[in-house]
Coordinates of C-alpha atoms in Angstrom, one line a residue:
M1 CA 107.1 76.5 87.7
L2 CA 104.4 79.0 86.8
Y3 CA 106.9 81.9 87.1
Q4 CA 109.3 80.2 84.7
L5 CA 106.5 79.6 82.2
Y6 CA 105.5 83.3 82.5
E7 CA 109.0 84.4 81.8
A8 CA 109.3 82.0 78.8
Q9 CA 106.0 83.4 77.4
R10 CA 107.2 87.0 78.0
S11 CA 110.5 86.3 76.2
M12 CA 108.7 84.7 73.3
M13 CA 106.3 87.6 72.9
E14 CA 108.9 90.3 73.1
P15 CA 110.0 90.1 69.4
F16 CA 106.3 90.3 68.3
S17 CA 105.9 93.4 70.5
D18 CA 108.9 95.0 68.9
L19 CA 107.7 94.1 65.4
A20 CA 104.3 95.7 66.2
K21 CA 106.0 98.9 67.3
V22 CA 107.9 99.1 64.1
A23 CA 104.8 98.3 62.0
S24 CA 102.9 101.0 63.7
K25 CA 105.5 103.6 62.9
V26 CA 105.7 102.5 59.3
Y27 CA 101.9 102.7 58.7
S28 CA 101.7 106.1 60.5
N29 CA 104.5 107.6 58.3
P30 CA 102.9 109.6 55.4
L31 CA 106.2 109.4 53.5
S32 CA 106.2 105.6 53.4
T33 CA 104.3 103.6 50.8
M34 CA 102.3 101.8 53.5
G35 CA 101.5 105.1 55.1
Q36 CA 99.6 106.1 52.0
A37 CA 97.6 102.9 51.8
P38 CA 93.8 102.8 52.6
F39 CA 93.1 102.3 56.3
S40 CA 96.8 103.0 57.2
Q41 CA 95.9 105.1 60.2
R42 CA 93.6 102.3 61.6
T43 CA 96.3 99.7 60.9
S44 CA 98.9 101.8 62.7
A45 CA 96.6 102.2 65.6
M46 CA 96.0 98.4 65.8
F47 CA 99.8 97.7 65.8
D48 CA 100.4 100.4 68.4
L49 CA 97.8 98.9 70.7
M50 CA 99.2 95.4 70.1
N51 CA 102.7 96.6 71.1
R52 CA 101.3 98.1 74.4
L53 CA 99.4 94.9 75.2
L54 CA 102.4 92.6 74.6
R55 CA 105.3 94.6 75.9
D56 CA 107.0 94.3 79.3
Y57 CA 106.9 97.5 81.5
E58 CA 109.9 98.5 83.6
R59 CA 109.8 100.8 86.6
P60 CA 109.4 104.4 85.3
E61 CA 111.3 107.2 86.7
F62 CA 109.8 110.0 88.8
G63 CA 111.0 112.5 86.3
I64 CA 110.3 115.5 88.6
R65 CA 112.7 118.2 87.4
T66 CA 111.0 121.4 88.8
A67 CA 108.4 122.5 91.3
D68 CA 106.4 125.7 91.8
V69 CA 106.9 127.4 95.1
N70 CA 104.8 130.5 95.5
G71 CA 105.0 131.3 91.8
V72 CA 108.8 130.7 91.6
V73 CA 110.1 127.7 89.7
V74 CA 112.7 125.8 91.7
A75 CA 115.0 123.0 90.5
I76 CA 114.6 119.5 91.9
H77 CA 117.4 117.0 92.4
E78 CA 116.3 113.5 93.2
R79 CA 118.8 111.4 95.1
V80 CA 119.0 108.2 97.2
E81 CA 119.7 109.3 100.8
V82 CA 119.6 105.8 102.5
S83 CA 119.9 102.5 100.7
L84 CA 118.8 99.3 102.3
P85 CA 118.4 95.8 100.8
F86 CA 114.7 96.1 100.3
C87 CA 114.1 99.8 100.2
E88 CA 115.7 103.1 99.3
L89 CA 114.9 106.4 100.9
R90 CA 114.7 109.0 98.2
R91 CA 114.9 112.7 98.7
F92 CA 113.7 115.4 96.3
K93 CA 116.0 118.3 97.1
R94 CA 114.9 121.8 96.0
F95 CA 117.3 124.4 94.7
S96 CA 116.9 128.1 94.1
D97 CA 119.1 131.2 93.7
D98 CA 116.3 133.5 94.9
L99 CA 117.1 134.4 98.5
A100 CA 113.5 135.0 99.5
T101 CA 112.4 131.7 98.0
L102 CA 115.4 130.0 99.7
D103 CA 114.3 131.3 103.1
T104 CA 110.8 130.0 102.4
L105 CA 112.1 126.6 101.5
K106 CA 114.1 126.3 104.7
G107 CA 111.1 127.0 106.9
Q108 CA 108.8 124.4 105.4
P109 CA 108.0 121.1 107.1
A110 CA 109.8 117.8 106.3
V111 CA 107.5 115.0 105.3
L112 CA 108.2 111.3 104.9
I113 CA 105.9 109.7 102.4
V114 CA 105.6 106.0 102.9
A115 CA 104.7 104.4 99.6
P116 CA 102.7 101.2 99.5
L117 CA 104.5 97.8 98.9
S118 CA 101.5 96.2 97.2
G119 CA 102.5 95.5 93.6
H120 CA 103.2 98.9 92.1
H121 CA 106.4 101.0 92.3
S122 CA 106.5 104.1 94.4
T123 CA 106.4 106.2 91.2
L124 CA 102.6 105.6 91.4
L125 CA 102.8 108.5 93.9
R126 CA 104.5 110.9 91.4
D127 CA 101.6 113.3 91.5
T128 CA 101.6 113.2 95.3
V129 CA 105.2 114.0 95.5
Q130 CA 105.0 116.8 92.8
T131 CA 102.2 118.5 94.7
M132 CA 103.8 118.2 98.1
L133 CA 107.0 119.8 96.9
R134 CA 105.2 123.1 96.7
D135 CA 105.3 123.5 100.5
H136 CA 107.3 120.7 102.0
K137 CA 110.7 119.0 102.1
V138 CA 109.8 115.6 100.6
Y139 CA 111.2 112.1 101.2
I140 CA 109.7 108.9 99.9
T141 CA 110.2 105.2 100.5
D142 CA 111.1 103.4 97.2
W143 CA 110.6 99.7 97.8
Q144 CA 112.7 97.3 95.7
N145 CA 111.5 94.6 93.4
A146 CA 112.1 91.4 95.5
R147 CA 113.3 89.5 92.4
N148 CA 116.3 91.7 92.3
V149 CA 117.3 91.2 95.9
P150 CA 119.8 88.3 96.3
L151 CA 119.0 85.5 98.8
S152 CA 122.1 86.5 100.7
E153 CA 120.2 89.6 102.0
G154 CA 117.9 87.4 104.0
E155 CA 114.2 87.4 104.4
F156 CA 111.9 90.4 104.5
H157 CA 108.9 90.3 106.9
L158 CA 106.2 92.7 107.8
D159 CA 108.2 93.3 111.0
D160 CA 111.1 94.4 108.9
Y161 CA 108.9 96.9 107.1
V162 CA 107.9 98.4 110.5
N163 CA 111.6 98.6 111.5
Y164 CA 112.6 100.2 108.2
V165 CA 109.9 102.9 108.7
Q166 CA 111.2 103.6 112.2
D167 CA 114.7 104.1 111.0
F168 CA 113.6 106.4 108.2
I169 CA 111.7 108.5 110.7
R170 CA 114.8 108.7 112.9
H171 CA 116.8 109.7 109.9
L172 CA 114.6 112.7 109.2
Q173 CA 114.5 113.6 112.9
G174 CA 118.2 113.6 112.9
I175 CA 118.3 116.2 110.2
Y176 CA 115.3 118.4 111.0
G177 CA 114.5 117.7 114.6
N178 CA 111.2 116.1 113.7
C179 CA 109.0 115.4 110.7
H180 CA 105.5 114.5 109.5
V181 CA 104.6 111.1 108.1
M182 CA 102.1 110.4 105.3
S183 CA 101.1 106.8 104.4
V184 CA 99.1 105.8 101.4
C185 CA 97.0 102.6 101.4
Q186 CA 98.9 99.5 102.6
P187 CA 101.5 101.2 104.8
T188 CA 99.0 102.8 107.1
V189 CA 99.1 99.7 109.2
P190 CA 102.9 99.3 109.5
V191 CA 103.4 103.0 109.9
L192 CA 100.9 103.1 112.8
A193 CA 102.8 100.2 114.3
A194 CA 106.1 101.9 113.9
V195 CA 105.0 105.1 115.6
S196 CA 103.2 103.1 118.3
L197 CA 106.4 101.2 119.2
M198 CA 108.5 104.4 119.3
A199 CA 105.9 105.9 121.6
S200 CA 105.9 102.9 123.9
R201 CA 109.7 103.1 124.2
G202 CA 109.6 106.8 125.0
E203 CA 111.3 107.8 121.7
K204 CA 110.5 111.0 119.9
I205 CA 107.6 110.5 117.6
P206 CA 106.5 112.4 114.5
L207 CA 104.6 115.6 114.6
S208 CA 101.7 114.2 112.6
M209 CA 100.5 111.1 110.8
T210 CA 98.3 111.4 107.7
M211 CA 96.7 108.1 106.8
M212 CA 95.1 107.8 103.4
G213 CA 92.9 104.9 102.2
G214 CA 94.4 102.2 104.3
P215 CA 93.0 98.9 105.9
I216 CA 93.5 99.9 109.6
D217 CA 90.3 97.8 110.4
A218 CA 89.6 95.6 107.3
R219 CA 86.4 94.3 108.9
K220 CA 84.6 97.5 108.1
S221 CA 82.8 97.7 104.8
P222 CA 84.8 94.8 103.3
T223 CA 85.7 95.0 99.6
S224 CA 86.5 92.3 97.1
V225 CA 90.1 92.5 98.3
N226 CA 89.1 91.8 101.9
D227 CA 86.7 89.0 100.9
L228 CA 89.4 87.1 99.1
A229 CA 91.8 87.3 102.1
V230 CA 89.0 86.1 104.4
N231 CA 87.6 83.4 102.2
K232 CA 90.9 81.7 101.6
S233 CA 93.2 80.2 104.3
Y234 CA 96.7 81.2 105.0
N235 CA 97.9 77.8 103.6
W236 CA 95.9 78.4 100.4
F237 CA 97.8 81.6 99.7
E238 CA 101.2 80.0 100.5
S239 CA 100.4 77.0 98.2
N240 CA 98.8 78.8 95.3
V241 CA 100.4 82.3 94.9
I242 CA 103.9 82.0 96.1
Y243 CA 106.7 81.0 93.6
R244 CA 110.4 81.1 93.4
V245 CA 112.2 83.7 91.2
P246 CA 113.7 82.2 88.0
N247 CA 117.5 82.0 87.6
N248 CA 117.8 84.9 85.2
F249 CA 117.2 87.5 88.1
P250 CA 119.6 88.5 90.9
G251 CA 117.1 87.2 93.5
A252 CA 117.0 83.7 91.9
G253 CA 115.4 81.2 94.3
R254 CA 113.7 83.8 96.5
R255 CA 110.1 83.0 97.4
V256 CA 107.9 85.9 96.1
Y257 CA 104.3 86.9 95.3
P258 CA 104.9 87.7 91.6
G259 CA 104.0 91.1 90.3
F260 CA 102.1 89.6 87.3
F261 CA 99.7 87.9 89.8
Q262 CA 99.0 91.3 91.4
H263 CA 98.6 93.0 88.0
S264 CA 96.1 90.3 87.0
G265 CA 94.2 91.0 90.2
F266 CA 94.1 94.8 89.5
I267 CA 92.7 94.2 86.0
A268 CA 90.2 91.6 87.3
M269 CA 88.7 94.1 89.7
N270 CA 87.5 96.4 86.8
P271 CA 87.9 94.5 83.5
N272 CA 85.2 96.4 81.6
N273 CA 86.8 99.7 82.5
H274 CA 90.2 98.7 81.3
A275 CA 88.8 97.2 78.0
Q276 CA 86.9 100.4 77.4
S277 CA 90.0 102.5 78.1
H278 CA 92.0 100.5 75.5
Y279 CA 89.3 100.8 73.0
D280 CA 89.1 104.6 73.5
Y281 CA 92.9 104.7 73.1
F282 CA 92.5 102.9 69.7
Q283 CA 89.9 105.4 68.6
D284 CA 92.0 108.4 69.8
L285 CA 94.9 107.1 67.7
I286 CA 92.7 107.0 64.6
K287 CA 91.4 110.5 65.3
G288 CA 94.9 111.8 66.0
D289 CA 94.0 113.0 69.5
D290 CA 97.5 113.3 70.8
A291 CA 96.6 114.7 74.2
S292 CA 94.3 111.8 75.0
T293 CA 96.6 109.1 73.7
E294 CA 99.5 110.6 75.7
A295 CA 97.4 110.6 78.9
H296 CA 96.6 106.9 78.3
R297 CA 100.2 106.0 77.8
K298 CA 101.4 107.8 81.0
F299 CA 98.7 106.1 83.1
Y300 CA 99.3 102.6 81.8
D301 CA 103.1 102.9 81.7
E302 CA 102.7 103.3 85.5
Y303 CA 99.8 101.0 86.1
N304 CA 101.4 98.1 84.2
A305 CA 104.8 98.4 85.9
V306 CA 104.6 96.0 88.8
L307 CA 107.1 94.4 91.2
D308 CA 107.4 91.1 93.1
M309 CA 106.9 91.1 96.9
D310 CA 108.9 88.9 99.3
A311 CA 106.7 85.9 100.2
D312 CA 107.2 86.4 104.0
F313 CA 106.0 90.0 103.8
Y314 CA 103.0 89.2 101.7
L315 CA 101.9 86.3 103.8
D316 CA 102.5 88.2 107.1
T317 CA 100.2 91.0 105.7
I318 CA 97.5 88.6 104.8
R319 CA 97.5 87.1 108.2
V320 CA 98.1 90.2 110.4
V321 CA 95.9 92.7 108.5
F322 CA 93.2 90.7 106.7
Q323 CA 92.7 87.5 108.7
D324 CA 93.6 88.0 112.4
F325 CA 93.0 91.8 112.5
S326 CA 95.9 91.9 114.9
L327 CA 96.3 95.7 115.0
V328 CA 92.7 96.5 116.1
N329 CA 92.5 93.4 118.3
G330 CA 95.6 94.5 120.2
T331 CA 97.4 91.2 119.6
W332 CA 100.2 92.2 117.2
D333 CA 103.7 91.6 118.4
V334 CA 106.6 93.0 116.2
R335 CA 110.1 91.6 116.3
S336 CA 112.7 94.4 116.6
P337 CA 116.0 94.3 114.8
S338 CA 117.6 92.9 118.0
G339 CA 115.1 90.0 118.1
R340 CA 112.8 91.2 120.9
L341 CA 109.1 90.9 120.5
E342 CA 107.2 94.1 121.3
R343 CA 103.4 94.6 121.5
V344 CA 101.9 97.3 119.3
R345 CA 100.0 99.7 121.5
P346 CA 98.5 102.6 119.5
Q347 CA 97.0 104.0 122.7
D348 CA 100.5 104.9 123.8
I349 CA 100.7 107.6 121.1
K350 CA 100.0 110.9 122.9
N351 CA 101.5 113.8 120.9
T352 CA 101.3 112.9 117.3
A353 CA 98.4 114.6 115.4
L354 CA 96.3 112.2 113.4
F355 CA 94.6 112.8 110.1
S356 CA 92.6 110.1 108.3
I357 CA 91.4 110.4 104.7
E358 CA 89.0 108.1 102.8
G359 CA 87.5 108.2 99.3
E360 CA 83.7 108.1 99.1
L361 CA 83.9 105.5 96.2
D362 CA 87.0 103.6 97.3
D363 CA 86.7 100.0 96.2
I364 CA 90.0 98.8 97.7
S365 CA 89.8 100.2 101.3
G366 CA 86.2 100.4 102.2
S367 CA 84.4 103.1 104.1
G368 CA 85.4 103.3 107.8
Q369 CA 88.6 101.2 107.4
T370 CA 91.0 104.1 107.7
R371 CA 88.8 106.1 110.1
A372 CA 89.1 103.3 112.6
V373 CA 92.5 104.6 113.5
H374 CA 90.9 107.2 115.7
D375 CA 89.2 104.5 117.8
I376 CA 92.5 102.7 118.6
C377 CA 94.6 105.8 119.1
S378 CA 92.7 106.8 122.2
G379 CA 95.7 108.7 123.7
V380 CA 95.6 111.4 121.0
P381 CA 93.5 114.4 122.1
E382 CA 90.5 115.1 120.0
S383 CA 91.8 118.5 119.2
M384 CA 94.7 116.8 117.4
Q385 CA 92.5 114.5 115.3
K386 CA 90.8 115.0 112.0
H387 CA 88.9 112.9 109.4
Y388 CA 88.1 113.8 105.8
E389 CA 86.0 111.9 103.3
V390 CA 86.6 112.9 99.7
K391 CA 83.3 113.1 97.9
G392 CA 83.3 111.4 94.5
A393 CA 86.8 110.0 94.9
G394 CA 87.9 106.4 94.4
H395 CA 91.0 104.9 95.8
Y396 CA 93.5 106.6 93.5
G397 CA 91.6 109.9 93.5
I398 CA 92.7 110.6 97.1
F399 CA 96.4 110.8 96.3
S400 CA 96.5 111.5 92.5
G401 CA 94.7 113.6 90.0
R402 CA 92.4 116.7 90.2
R403 CA 90.6 115.7 93.5
W404 CA 93.9 115.1 95.2
R405 CA 95.3 118.5 94.1
D406 CA 92.2 120.6 94.5
M407 CA 90.4 118.9 97.5
V408 CA 92.8 116.7 99.5
Y409 CA 96.1 118.5 99.3
P410 CA 94.9 121.9 100.8
Q411 CA 93.5 119.9 103.8
V412 CA 96.8 118.0 104.2
K413 CA 98.9 121.2 103.9
A414 CA 96.8 123.0 106.5
F415 CA 96.9 120.1 108.9
M416 CA 100.6 119.7 108.8
L417 CA 101.2 123.5 109.1
K418 CA 98.9 123.6 112.1
H419 CA 101.0 121.0 113.9
Q420 CA 104.4 122.3 112.7
P421 CA 106.3 124.0 115.6
S422 CA 107.1 127.6 115.2
K423 CA 110.7 128.9 114.9
Q424 CA 110.6 130.0 118.5
D425 CA 109.7 126.5 119.6
V426 CA 112.5 125.0 117.5
A427 CA 115.0 127.5 119.0
A428 CA 113.9 126.5 122.5
G429 CA 114.6 122.8 121.8
D430 CA 117.7 120.9 122.4
G431 CA 119.4 122.1 119.2
N432 CA 121.5 119.0 118.9
G433 CA 122.5 117.5 115.6
A434 CA 121.9 114.3 113.7
I435 CA 124.4 112.2 115.5
K436 CA 122.9 112.7 119.0
R437 CA 119.3 112.1 117.8
V438 CA 120.1 108.9 116.0
A439 CA 122.3 107.6 118.8
T440 CA 119.5 108.3 121.3
A441 CA 116.9 106.5 119.2
T442 CA 119.3 103.6 118.8
S443 CA 120.2 103.4 122.5
V444 CA 116.6 103.0 123.5
E445 CA 116.5 99.9 121.4
V446 CA 119.8 98.5 122.6
N447 CA 119.1 99.1 126.3
A448 CA 115.8 97.4 126.1
D449 CA 117.1 94.4 124.2
T450 CA 120.5 93.7 125.7
G451 CA 121.6 90.2 125.0
A452 CA 119.1 89.5 122.2
K453 CA 120.3 88.3 118.8
V454 CA 119.4 89.8 115.4
S455 CA 117.0 87.5 113.6
R456 CA 117.0 88.7 110.1
A457 CA 119.8 89.8 107.7
A458 CA 117.5 92.5 106.2
S459 CA 117.1 94.3 109.5
K460 CA 120.6 93.8 110.8
R461 CA 122.1 96.5 108.7
T462 CA 119.3 99.1 109.0
T463 CA 120.4 101.1 112.1
K464 CA 124.0 101.2 110.9
A465 CA 123.1 102.4 107.4
V466 CA 120.9 105.1 108.8
A467 CA 123.4 106.2 111.4
N468 CA 126.1 106.4 108.7
A469 CA 123.8 108.6 106.6
A470 CA 123.2 110.8 109.6
V471 CA 126.9 111.2 110.3
Q472 CA 127.5 112.2 106.7
Q473 CA 124.8 114.8 106.9
E474 CA 126.2 116.2 110.2
T475 CA 129.7 116.2 108.7
A476 CA 128.6 118.0 105.6
S477 CA 126.7 120.6 107.7
S478 CA 129.7 121.3 109.9
A479 CA 132.1 121.6 107.0
S480 CA 129.8 124.1 105.2
A481 CA 128.9 126.2 108.3
K482 CA 131.6 128.8 108.1
P483 CA 131.6 129.8 104.5
R484 CA 127.8 129.6 104.3
K485 CA 127.1 133.4 104.3
A486 CA 129.6 134.1 101.6
A487 CA 128.5 131.2 99.5
R488 CA 124.8 132.4 99.5
K489 CA 125.8 135.5 97.6
T490 CA 127.3 133.5 94.7
A491 CA 125.9 130.0 94.6
T492 CA 122.5 128.3 94.3
K493 CA 121.3 126.8 97.5
G494 CA 118.9 123.9 98.1
T495 CA 116.7 122.5 100.8

């Protein structure tokens, strides 16, 4: 019922938001009568702020059109490479007509960025993607708003998240032979589970994992987020924060943790800071400080755009990560797409380099929570492990902003490059294409789980969708192999 009341209130306030927007423009126009009245600039600023406080925020676009590669500007084409019910795998393909730059692009590492499913859209990592495009082939998970996923697509659990990540890794391995994985905040736990399960089955695992500000061991330096999860029972969360999607959305009837709840929680963590930020915005509007007002708009357009999470995923995360600490206790069993329960054993990871990153002032994932990954990944040699604490950085500072670009990114770039195989190593490999690699990864699962039934509709189509995408990639590569040399002379190439 609360969700329906929220939607009714939002619909009722929408005309007032539009009216405030119009009034702001009228009072700021020097050619209008109202624009020449006393205090018109202040009045315009008041209506502008009112519009921003009342309006509904939709998912923004990434909007990345170009990237700088060694001083050369290359074009970026964003596209959906794999589409699944609860997530899309987006690729940022780079194009250049400069042959030297093209050769550079082709030799750079492929990276899967696993964005958090914790209330915000993946566009929160826009700065992360933009920076990584300088030196990497970049893919990112774009999690869907659960209120837009029809009930016919089935449930979505934390186990399904783990299975999605595995299939996305296999997809990149099918194209490039292998890849690096970067996880930011919430996905550090399911990403570690995904790679652990692949290692336990004997599958090819990523070259490296970079884990940033995540609750690997939420018992260490608990924050207000951790305290809330510990002080309330599982049943309390299910009874008090889970609601059904109203009828005016495609996912009508789906049980979700609403995005507006999560947004309220974000604001409640630092209410004074947000109030001061809005007051500063009001003052900047009066002063005509366009640079500061535009920076405020960009930040809050992103910060205020939230999504609903499927109830099963949210509740699983509360229980597994923040109450039972199943990962670090070695008691986490994940259900595969074929219905078989598999124990998560991080100690089985042997050949994936491990890089953990924490912010000194992180108030969401406390100090030591991410670093704990090194304790449970005992099979990874010390020479392949690294930890970095970013001085003066809060949670968002480790993946966005000046500290990310100037302090964190150079470390990430160097770490991935150190564990990227040379061209000679690649040439000495099996050299097989996408079809064989995806088929091999799939056969490991099938052979181990013969006779088991698929338990969830969300996971049932995953392997098929990824395999189809890989086949398309292989077909396209084969079709273009012969004319490639001639085409390079006249056409723009991408990677």
